[in-house]
Coordinates of C-alpha atoms in Angstrom, one line a residue:
Chain A
M1 CA 0.3 -0.2 -0.1
K2 CA 1.1 3.7 -0.9
I3 CA 1.1 5.7 2.1
R4 CA 1.4 9.6 2.0
V5 CA 1.2 11.6 4.9
I6 CA 0.0 15.6 5.1
P7 CA 2.2 17.5 7.5
Y8 CA -0.9 20.1 8.3
A9 CA -4.5 21.2 7.2
A10 CA -3.3 24.0 5.6
A11 CA -0.8 22.0 3.4
V12 CA -3.8 19.9 2.0
H13 CA -3.8 20.6 -1.6
P14 CA -7.4 19.0 -3.5
Q15 CA -5.4 17.5 -6.0
E16 CA -3.6 15.3 -3.8
I17 CA -6.6 13.4 -2.0
A18 CA -8.9 13.6 -5.0
G19 CA -10.6 10.7 -5.5
K20 CA -8.2 8.7 -2.6
T21 CA -9.1 7.1 0.7
T22 CA -8.1 9.3 3.5
I23 CA -7.6 9.2 7.6
I24 CA -8.3 13.0 9.1
I25 CA -6.0 12.7 12.2
D26 CA -6.4 15.6 15.1
V27 CA -5.4 13.5 18.2
L28 CA -5.5 16.8 20.4
R29 CA -8.7 16.9 20.3
A30 CA -11.0 16.9 17.7
T31 CA -10.9 13.4 16.1
S32 CA -10.7 12.0 19.6
V33 CA -13.6 14.1 20.4
I34 CA -15.8 12.8 17.6
I35 CA -14.7 9.1 18.0
T36 CA -15.8 9.5 22.0
A37 CA -19.2 11.0 21.0
L38 CA -20.4 8.2 18.7
K39 CA -19.0 5.7 20.7
N40 CA -21.4 7.3 23.6
G41 CA -24.0 7.4 21.0
A42 CA -24.0 10.5 19.5
D43 CA -26.0 10.2 16.2
K44 CA -24.3 12.3 14.2
I45 CA -21.7 15.2 13.8
I46 CA -21.8 18.4 11.5
P47 CA -18.4 20.2 11.2
A48 CA -18.7 23.6 10.8
L49 CA -15.8 26.0 10.0
T50 CA -16.6 28.8 11.7
V51 CA -19.0 29.8 14.9
E52 CA -21.5 31.7 12.6
E53 CA -21.7 28.6 10.3
A54 CA -22.4 26.5 13.3
L55 CA -25.3 28.8 14.5
E56 CA -26.6 28.8 10.8
T57 CA -27.0 24.9 11.0
S58 CA -28.5 25.0 14.2
K59 CA -31.5 26.9 13.1
K60 CA -32.4 24.5 10.7
L61 CA -32.5 21.9 13.5
T62 CA -35.1 21.1 16.0
P63 CA -34.5 22.5 19.4
G64 CA -33.6 19.5 21.6
T65 CA -32.3 17.5 19.0
F66 CA -29.0 18.9 19.0
L67 CA -25.9 20.3 20.9
L68 CA -23.7 23.4 19.6
C69 CA -19.8 22.3 20.5
G70 CA -16.5 23.9 20.0
E71 CA -13.4 25.6 21.0
R72 CA -11.1 28.4 20.1
D73 CA -7.8 28.7 21.5
T74 CA -8.8 25.6 23.7
I75 CA -11.6 27.2 25.0
K76 CA -15.5 26.3 24.7
I77 CA -17.0 28.9 22.9
E78 CA -19.0 31.5 24.2
G79 CA -23.0 30.1 24.4
F80 CA -22.3 26.7 23.0
D81 CA -23.1 23.4 25.1
L82 CA -19.8 21.7 24.8
G83 CA -16.2 22.6 24.3
N84 CA -13.5 19.9 22.7
S85 CA -12.9 17.9 25.8
P86 CA -13.5 14.4 25.2
L87 CA -14.4 14.0 28.8
E88 CA -17.8 16.1 28.4
F89 CA -18.9 14.2 25.4
R90 CA -20.7 11.3 28.2
Q91 CA -23.6 9.4 26.9
S92 CA -25.9 11.2 29.0
K93 CA -25.3 14.4 27.4
V94 CA -24.8 13.2 24.0
A95 CA -27.0 10.1 23.2
G96 CA -29.4 10.6 20.1
K97 CA -28.1 14.1 19.4
T98 CA -26.6 15.9 16.5
L99 CA -23.7 17.6 17.5
I100 CA -22.9 20.9 15.6
M101 CA -19.1 21.2 15.9
T102 CA -16.4 23.4 15.3
T103 CA -12.7 23.3 16.5
S104 CA -9.5 25.3 15.3
N105 CA -7.8 22.8 13.0
G106 CA -9.7 19.3 12.8
T107 CA -12.7 21.0 11.2
Q108 CA -10.6 22.7 8.8
A109 CA -8.8 19.6 7.8
L110 CA -12.3 17.8 7.2
N111 CA -13.0 20.6 5.2
A112 CA -10.5 20.5 2.7
S113 CA -11.0 16.4 2.5
R114 CA -14.5 17.0 0.9
V115 CA -12.9 16.0 -2.7
A116 CA -11.5 12.7 -1.3
A117 CA -13.4 9.1 -1.9
K118 CA -13.7 8.1 1.4
V119 CA -12.7 10.1 4.8
Y120 CA -12.5 8.2 7.9
L121 CA -11.4 9.9 11.5
G122 CA -8.6 8.7 13.5
A123 CA -7.0 9.1 16.6
F124 CA -4.9 6.6 19.3
L125 CA -8.1 5.9 20.2
N126 CA -9.1 3.9 17.2
A127 CA -6.1 3.0 15.5
K128 CA -5.9 -0.5 15.1
A129 CA -10.0 -0.2 14.0
V130 CA -9.2 2.6 11.4
A131 CA -6.5 1.0 10.2
E132 CA -8.8 -2.4 9.7
K133 CA -11.0 -0.2 7.5
V134 CA -8.4 1.0 4.9
K135 CA -6.3 -2.2 4.7
Q136 CA -7.5 -3.1 1.5
E137 CA -6.8 0.0 -0.3
K138 CA -3.9 0.5 -2.8
E139 CA -3.6 4.0 -1.6
V140 CA -3.9 6.5 1.8
V141 CA -3.7 9.5 2.5
L142 CA -3.0 10.4 6.2
V143 CA -4.1 13.8 6.9
C144 CA -2.4 15.2 10.2
S145 CA -4.4 18.3 11.0
G146 CA -1.6 19.8 12.9
T147 CA -2.2 23.1 15.2
A148 CA -2.7 26.8 13.6
G149 CA -1.1 25.8 10.1
R150 CA 2.0 23.7 11.6
F151 CA 3.0 20.1 11.8
S152 CA 2.0 18.4 15.3
L153 CA 4.2 15.6 16.6
D154 CA 0.7 14.2 18.5
D155 CA -0.6 13.7 14.9
G156 CA 2.3 12.5 13.3
L157 CA 3.0 9.7 16.0
C158 CA -0.8 8.7 15.0
A159 CA 0.0 8.3 11.6
A160 CA 2.9 6.5 12.4
M161 CA 0.6 4.0 14.6
I162 CA -1.7 3.7 12.2
M163 CA 0.8 2.5 9.4
E164 CA 2.2 0.2 12.2
E165 CA -1.0 -1.3 12.5
L166 CA -1.4 -1.8 8.7
S167 CA 2.2 -3.2 8.2
K168 CA 1.2 -6.2 10.3
S169 CA -1.0 -7.7 7.4
I170 CA 0.6 -5.7 4.3
P171 CA 3.8 -4.3 2.8
L172 CA 3.7 -0.7 2.8
R173 CA 5.6 2.2 0.6
P174 CA 5.3 5.4 2.6
D175 CA 6.5 8.9 1.4
D176 CA 9.2 10.8 3.0
L177 CA 7.1 12.1 5.8
G178 CA 5.7 8.9 6.2
L179 CA 9.4 7.2 6.6
A180 CA 10.6 9.8 9.1
L181 CA 7.4 9.2 11.5
A182 CA 7.9 5.6 11.4
K183 CA 11.7 5.7 12.2
I184 CA 10.7 8.2 15.3
W185 CA 7.9 5.6 16.1
Q186 CA 9.9 2.8 16.5
S187 CA 13.4 5.1 18.0
E188 CA 11.1 4.6 21.4
N189 CA 8.6 1.8 20.6
G190 CA 5.8 4.1 20.4
N191 CA 6.0 5.4 23.5
L192 CA 4.3 8.4 23.6
Q193 CA 5.2 9.6 27.1
K194 CA 8.7 9.9 26.0
L195 CA 8.4 11.0 22.4
L196 CA 5.9 13.9 23.0
K197 CA 7.6 15.3 26.4
D198 CA 8.6 18.6 24.6
S199 CA 6.1 18.8 22.1
F200 CA 4.1 22.5 21.5
H201 CA 0.8 21.1 21.4
L202 CA 0.4 18.8 24.3
N203 CA 2.5 21.1 26.3
Y204 CA -0.1 24.1 25.6
L205 CA -2.6 22.0 26.5
L206 CA -1.5 20.9 29.9
Q207 CA -0.8 24.6 30.8
K208 CA -4.3 25.2 29.8
G209 CA -5.4 22.5 32.6
F210 CA -6.5 19.8 30.3
A211 CA -4.2 17.2 31.5
G212 CA -7.4 14.7 32.1
D213 CA -7.9 15.2 28.4
V214 CA -4.1 14.5 27.0
D215 CA -4.2 11.3 29.4
Y216 CA -7.4 10.7 27.5
C217 CA -6.5 11.2 24.0
L218 CA -3.1 9.2 24.1
Q219 CA -4.8 5.6 25.3
K220 CA -4.2 3.6 22.5
N221 CA -7.3 1.2 20.5
S222 CA -9.5 1.7 23.1
T223 CA -12.4 1.6 21.2
S224 CA -13.7 -0.3 17.6
V225 CA -15.5 3.0 16.6
V226 CA -14.5 4.5 13.3
P227 CA -16.2 7.6 12.3
V228 CA -16.9 8.3 8.5
F229 CA -17.5 11.7 6.9
S230 CA -19.9 12.0 3.9
G231 CA -19.1 15.7 3.1
S232 CA -21.5 17.3 5.3
E233 CA -21.7 15.0 8.7
I234 CA -19.7 12.3 10.2
I235 CA -21.4 9.0 11.5
L236 CA -20.3 5.1 12.9
S237 CA -18.9 3.5 9.5
Chain B
M1 CA 17.0 30.1 19.9
K2 CA 13.9 29.4 18.3
I3 CA 14.0 27.0 15.5
R4 CA 10.9 26.4 13.3
V5 CA 10.9 23.8 10.4
I6 CA 9.1 24.2 7.2
P7 CA 8.6 21.1 5.7
Y8 CA 8.3 22.2 1.7
A9 CA 8.7 25.3 -0.2
A10 CA 5.1 25.4 -1.3
A11 CA 3.7 25.4 2.7
V12 CA 6.1 28.8 3.4
H13 CA 3.5 31.1 4.4
P14 CA 4.9 35.2 3.9
Q15 CA 4.0 35.8 7.5
E16 CA 6.1 32.9 8.9
I17 CA 9.3 34.1 7.7
A18 CA 8.7 37.9 7.3
G19 CA 11.8 39.8 8.8
K20 CA 13.4 36.8 10.1
T21 CA 16.6 35.1 9.8
T22 CA 15.8 31.7 7.3
I23 CA 17.9 29.2 6.2
I24 CA 16.9 27.6 2.6
I25 CA 17.8 24.0 2.4
D26 CA 17.7 22.1 -1.0
V27 CA 20.3 19.3 -0.7
L28 CA 19.3 17.5 -3.7
R29 CA 20.4 19.6 -5.7
A30 CA 20.2 23.4 -5.6
T31 CA 21.3 24.4 -2.5
S32 CA 24.8 22.1 -3.1
V33 CA 24.8 23.5 -6.4
I34 CA 25.0 27.0 -5.6
I35 CA 27.4 26.1 -2.8
T36 CA 29.9 24.3 -4.8
A37 CA 29.3 27.3 -7.7
L38 CA 30.5 29.9 -4.9
K39 CA 33.3 27.9 -3.9
N40 CA 34.7 27.3 -7.4
G41 CA 34.6 30.9 -8.2
A42 CA 31.3 31.8 -9.6
D43 CA 30.5 35.8 -9.2
K44 CA 27.0 35.4 -8.5
I45 CA 23.8 33.5 -8.7
I46 CA 20.4 35.1 -10.2
P47 CA 17.5 32.8 -9.4
A48 CA 14.4 32.6 -11.6
L49 CA 11.2 30.6 -11.2
T50 CA 10.8 29.8 -14.7
V51 CA 13.1 29.2 -18.2
E52 CA 11.2 32.2 -19.6
E53 CA 12.3 34.4 -17.0
A54 CA 15.8 32.9 -17.3
L55 CA 16.1 33.8 -20.9
E56 CA 14.7 37.3 -19.9
T57 CA 17.3 37.8 -17.3
S58 CA 19.9 37.0 -19.8
K59 CA 19.2 39.1 -22.0
K60 CA 20.1 42.2 -20.0
L61 CA 23.9 40.8 -19.4
T62 CA 26.8 40.6 -21.7
P63 CA 27.1 37.5 -23.8
G64 CA 30.2 35.7 -22.2
T65 CA 29.7 36.8 -18.6
F66 CA 27.2 34.3 -17.7
L67 CA 25.9 30.9 -17.9
L68 CA 22.4 29.6 -17.8
C69 CA 21.9 26.8 -15.7
G70 CA 18.9 24.6 -14.4
E71 CA 17.0 21.6 -14.8
R72 CA 13.3 20.2 -15.1
D73 CA 12.6 16.4 -13.8
T74 CA 16.3 16.3 -12.8
I75 CA 17.6 16.8 -16.6
K76 CA 19.4 20.2 -17.9
I77 CA 17.0 22.3 -19.9
E78 CA 17.7 22.3 -23.6
G79 CA 19.8 25.2 -24.5
F80 CA 21.2 25.9 -21.3
D81 CA 24.8 25.7 -20.8
L82 CA 24.5 23.8 -17.4
G83 CA 22.0 21.5 -15.6
N84 CA 21.8 21.3 -11.9
S85 CA 24.6 18.5 -11.1
P86 CA 27.4 19.7 -8.7
L87 CA 29.9 18.2 -10.6
E88 CA 29.4 20.4 -13.5
F89 CA 30.1 23.6 -11.8
R90 CA 34.3 23.2 -12.0
Q91 CA 36.2 26.4 -11.5
S92 CA 36.8 26.2 -15.4
K93 CA 33.2 26.5 -16.2
V94 CA 32.3 28.8 -13.5
A95 CA 35.2 31.2 -12.4
G96 CA 34.1 34.9 -12.6
K97 CA 30.5 34.2 -14.2
T98 CA 27.0 35.1 -13.4
L99 CA 25.0 31.8 -13.1
I100 CA 21.2 32.5 -13.8
M101 CA 19.7 29.5 -12.3
T102 CA 16.3 27.8 -12.5
T103 CA 15.5 24.5 -10.5
S104 CA 12.3 22.7 -10.0
N105 CA 12.3 23.2 -6.1
G106 CA 15.2 25.2 -4.8
T107 CA 14.2 28.5 -6.5
Q108 CA 10.5 28.2 -5.6
A109 CA 11.8 28.2 -1.9
L110 CA 14.2 31.2 -2.7
N111 CA 11.4 33.0 -4.0
A112 CA 9.0 32.8 -1.2
S113 CA 11.7 33.8 1.2
R114 CA 12.0 37.0 -0.5
V115 CA 10.2 38.5 2.9
A116 CA 12.7 37.0 5.4
A117 CA 15.6 39.8 7.1
K118 CA 18.4 37.0 6.0
V119 CA 18.5 34.8 3.6
Y120 CA 21.2 31.8 3.9
L121 CA 21.5 28.8 2.0
G122 CA 22.5 25.3 3.4
A123 CA 23.4 22.0 2.3
F124 CA 25.2 19.0 4.5
L125 CA 28.2 20.4 2.4
N126 CA 28.4 23.4 4.6
A127 CA 26.0 22.7 7.4
K128 CA 28.4 23.8 10.3
A129 CA 29.5 27.2 8.4
V130 CA 25.9 28.1 8.2
A131 CA 25.1 27.2 11.6
E132 CA 28.2 29.3 12.6
K133 CA 26.4 32.2 10.5
V134 CA 23.3 32.1 12.5
K135 CA 24.3 31.5 15.9
Q136 CA 23.6 34.8 17.3
E137 CA 20.2 35.1 16.3
K138 CA 17.4 34.5 18.7
E139 CA 15.1 32.8 15.9
V140 CA 15.8 31.0 12.8
V141 CA 13.3 29.6 10.3
L142 CA 14.6 26.3 8.4
V143 CA 13.0 26.2 5.1
C144 CA 13.5 22.6 3.4
S145 CA 12.9 22.8 -0.2
G146 CA 11.3 19.6 -0.6
T147 CA 10.2 17.7 -4.0
A148 CA 7.2 18.4 -6.2
G149 CA 5.3 19.7 -3.0
R150 CA 6.2 17.4 -1.0
F151 CA 8.8 17.0 2.3
S152 CA 12.1 15.3 1.1
L153 CA 13.6 13.6 4.3
D154 CA 17.3 14.7 3.0
D155 CA 16.4 18.5 3.1
G156 CA 14.7 17.3 6.7
L157 CA 18.1 15.8 7.8
C158 CA 19.9 18.5 6.8
A159 CA 18.0 20.8 9.1
A160 CA 18.4 18.2 11.9
M161 CA 22.1 18.5 11.3
I162 CA 22.0 22.0 11.2
M163 CA 20.2 22.1 14.7
E164 CA 22.9 19.7 15.9
E165 CA 25.7 21.8 15.1
L166 CA 23.7 25.0 16.6
S167 CA 23.1 22.8 19.8
K168 CA 26.8 22.6 20.1
S169 CA 27.1 26.2 21.2
I170 CA 23.4 27.3 22.4
P171 CA 20.1 25.7 23.6
L172 CA 17.5 25.1 21.1
R173 CA 13.5 25.3 21.0
P174 CA 12.6 23.5 18.0
D175 CA 9.2 22.9 16.6
D176 CA 7.5 19.7 16.6
L177 CA 8.9 19.1 13.0
G178 CA 12.1 20.1 14.3
L179 CA 11.7 17.8 17.2
A180 CA 11.0 14.9 15.2
L181 CA 13.8 15.8 12.5
A182 CA 16.5 15.6 15.5
K183 CA 15.3 12.4 17.1
I184 CA 15.3 10.7 13.5
W185 CA 18.9 12.1 12.9
Q186 CA 19.9 10.8 16.7
S187 CA 18.3 7.2 16.1
E188 CA 21.4 6.8 13.7
N189 CA 23.8 8.9 14.6
G190 CA 23.6 11.3 11.4
N191 CA 24.4 7.8 9.5
L192 CA 22.7 9.5 6.1
Q193 CA 23.1 5.6 4.0
K194 CA 20.9 4.1 6.6
L195 CA 18.2 7.3 7.1
L196 CA 17.9 7.9 3.4
K197 CA 17.8 4.5 2.1
D198 CA 14.1 4.1 1.0
S199 CA 13.8 8.1 0.7
F200 CA 12.0 9.2 -2.4
H201 CA 14.1 11.6 -4.3
L202 CA 17.7 10.1 -3.5
N203 CA 16.4 6.9 -5.1
Y204 CA 14.6 9.0 -7.9
L205 CA 18.0 10.6 -8.9
L206 CA 19.9 7.4 -8.5
Q207 CA 17.6 5.6 -11.1
K208 CA 18.3 8.8 -13.3
G209 CA 21.7 8.0 -13.4
F210 CA 22.7 10.7 -10.6
A211 CA 24.8 8.6 -8.5
G212 CA 28.1 10.7 -8.3
D213 CA 25.7 13.7 -7.5
V214 CA 24.0 12.1 -4.6
D215 CA 27.7 10.9 -3.0
Y216 CA 29.0 14.1 -3.9
C217 CA 25.6 16.0 -2.2
L218 CA 25.7 13.9 1.0
Q219 CA 29.3 15.1 2.2
K220 CA 29.4 16.6 5.5
N221 CA 31.3 20.0 6.3
S222 CA 33.6 20.0 2.9
T223 CA 33.5 23.7 2.8
S224 CA 32.7 27.0 4.6
V225 CA 31.1 28.5 2.2
V226 CA 27.6 30.3 2.8
P227 CA 25.6 31.8 -0.1
V228 CA 23.7 34.5 1.3
F229 CA 20.0 35.7 -0.8
S230 CA 19.8 39.5 -1.1
G231 CA 16.3 39.5 -2.7
S232 CA 17.6 39.5 -6.5
E233 CA 21.3 37.4 -6.5
I234 CA 23.1 35.3 -4.2
I235 CA 26.7 35.9 -3.4
L236 CA 29.4 34.9 -0.9
S237 CA 28.1 35.8 2.8

């Protein structure tokens, strides 16, 4: 299988993913949140690029059937029901609900992926399960969402973990970024605590008081839930 | 020192490098060629984005004082004096000459860097010397040129080597891509043969018959020549 890794959302060019199978990765925290929400019974997630778009979408839905979710600079958007902390997305809150969600990086990557043939969402939580979904493909593009237009190592290492899961059943031909990330992963046997010690976004979340979220998002293979994005909404695949 | 690493030329956003000290890296082969040309006595290099721009520039110069140089898909441009093989840029050819040069990736990165405060050119050939030039700065942006809009591991490892040279005299605060590349570099103690074994661009050049160029460009610290780009031309710093 040919593997291409995109370093951050702003670096996605439509022609590179048009017609291809992609996995969007935003470990801290959008894809971890979406996986958790669907696991806990949310009906679907509608991503929105902006707060205005989220509010606009909410006007078309019946009150009580949806929740407005999202963050800017890690903090819950004012007036919204939920932020971007996976620990908030409990069954009692989200079961049966439509979640309208806007986040700083993850929803940008989703928006850029509309031209892809299939768009799955991956994180450490479901790395093995998402690898299983795509293992018949000839080519997969792993889109690391990154942080504010920059490469984020947590997303890159999740790409490496998905590659490792894939490589257990099929030979891979990764591009140079894929090769580099696999090398880093192997250098510490996938020990995330060691590998992410000095990384920017993780430390930023710790500073902001989100240590619980970080611990949660770095759990590996805790679920077999794999979200899929249809171009307008995200549901269980 | 704060270190930022840009994964490929097309990913350079002007606001990220405006007013900053940058090092442009295109190991295979543009910056290795330019370093070699200046070492061998070339007067200056004028980068051109397109073949047409190169020909236009040449019309303003006195015949006999300049050489047209460059490649597309690794091969010398038809009618040009030299291609993009550093072994061609011998003293007998280039001494005292102005070189008008257009390459697939390196000149794109140079063009994007016009808004930077200072632009040096780096490769394995001058990694130690280019690190020496910037070691007083508070922040340095390392621009990996990449190949055809993708990250290229040879450029990334050169960024890692420049960081290693810098870290001998000052503490570094690299961004996540910088952290990742430093980790890969350390995993094999900078052994380029091992680290680049499966990388795309290196193997592409080998297939095209450029093994001599590859061996030449992977030499470390063979010269103290550091080219600097003024926004219109490249000269010895």
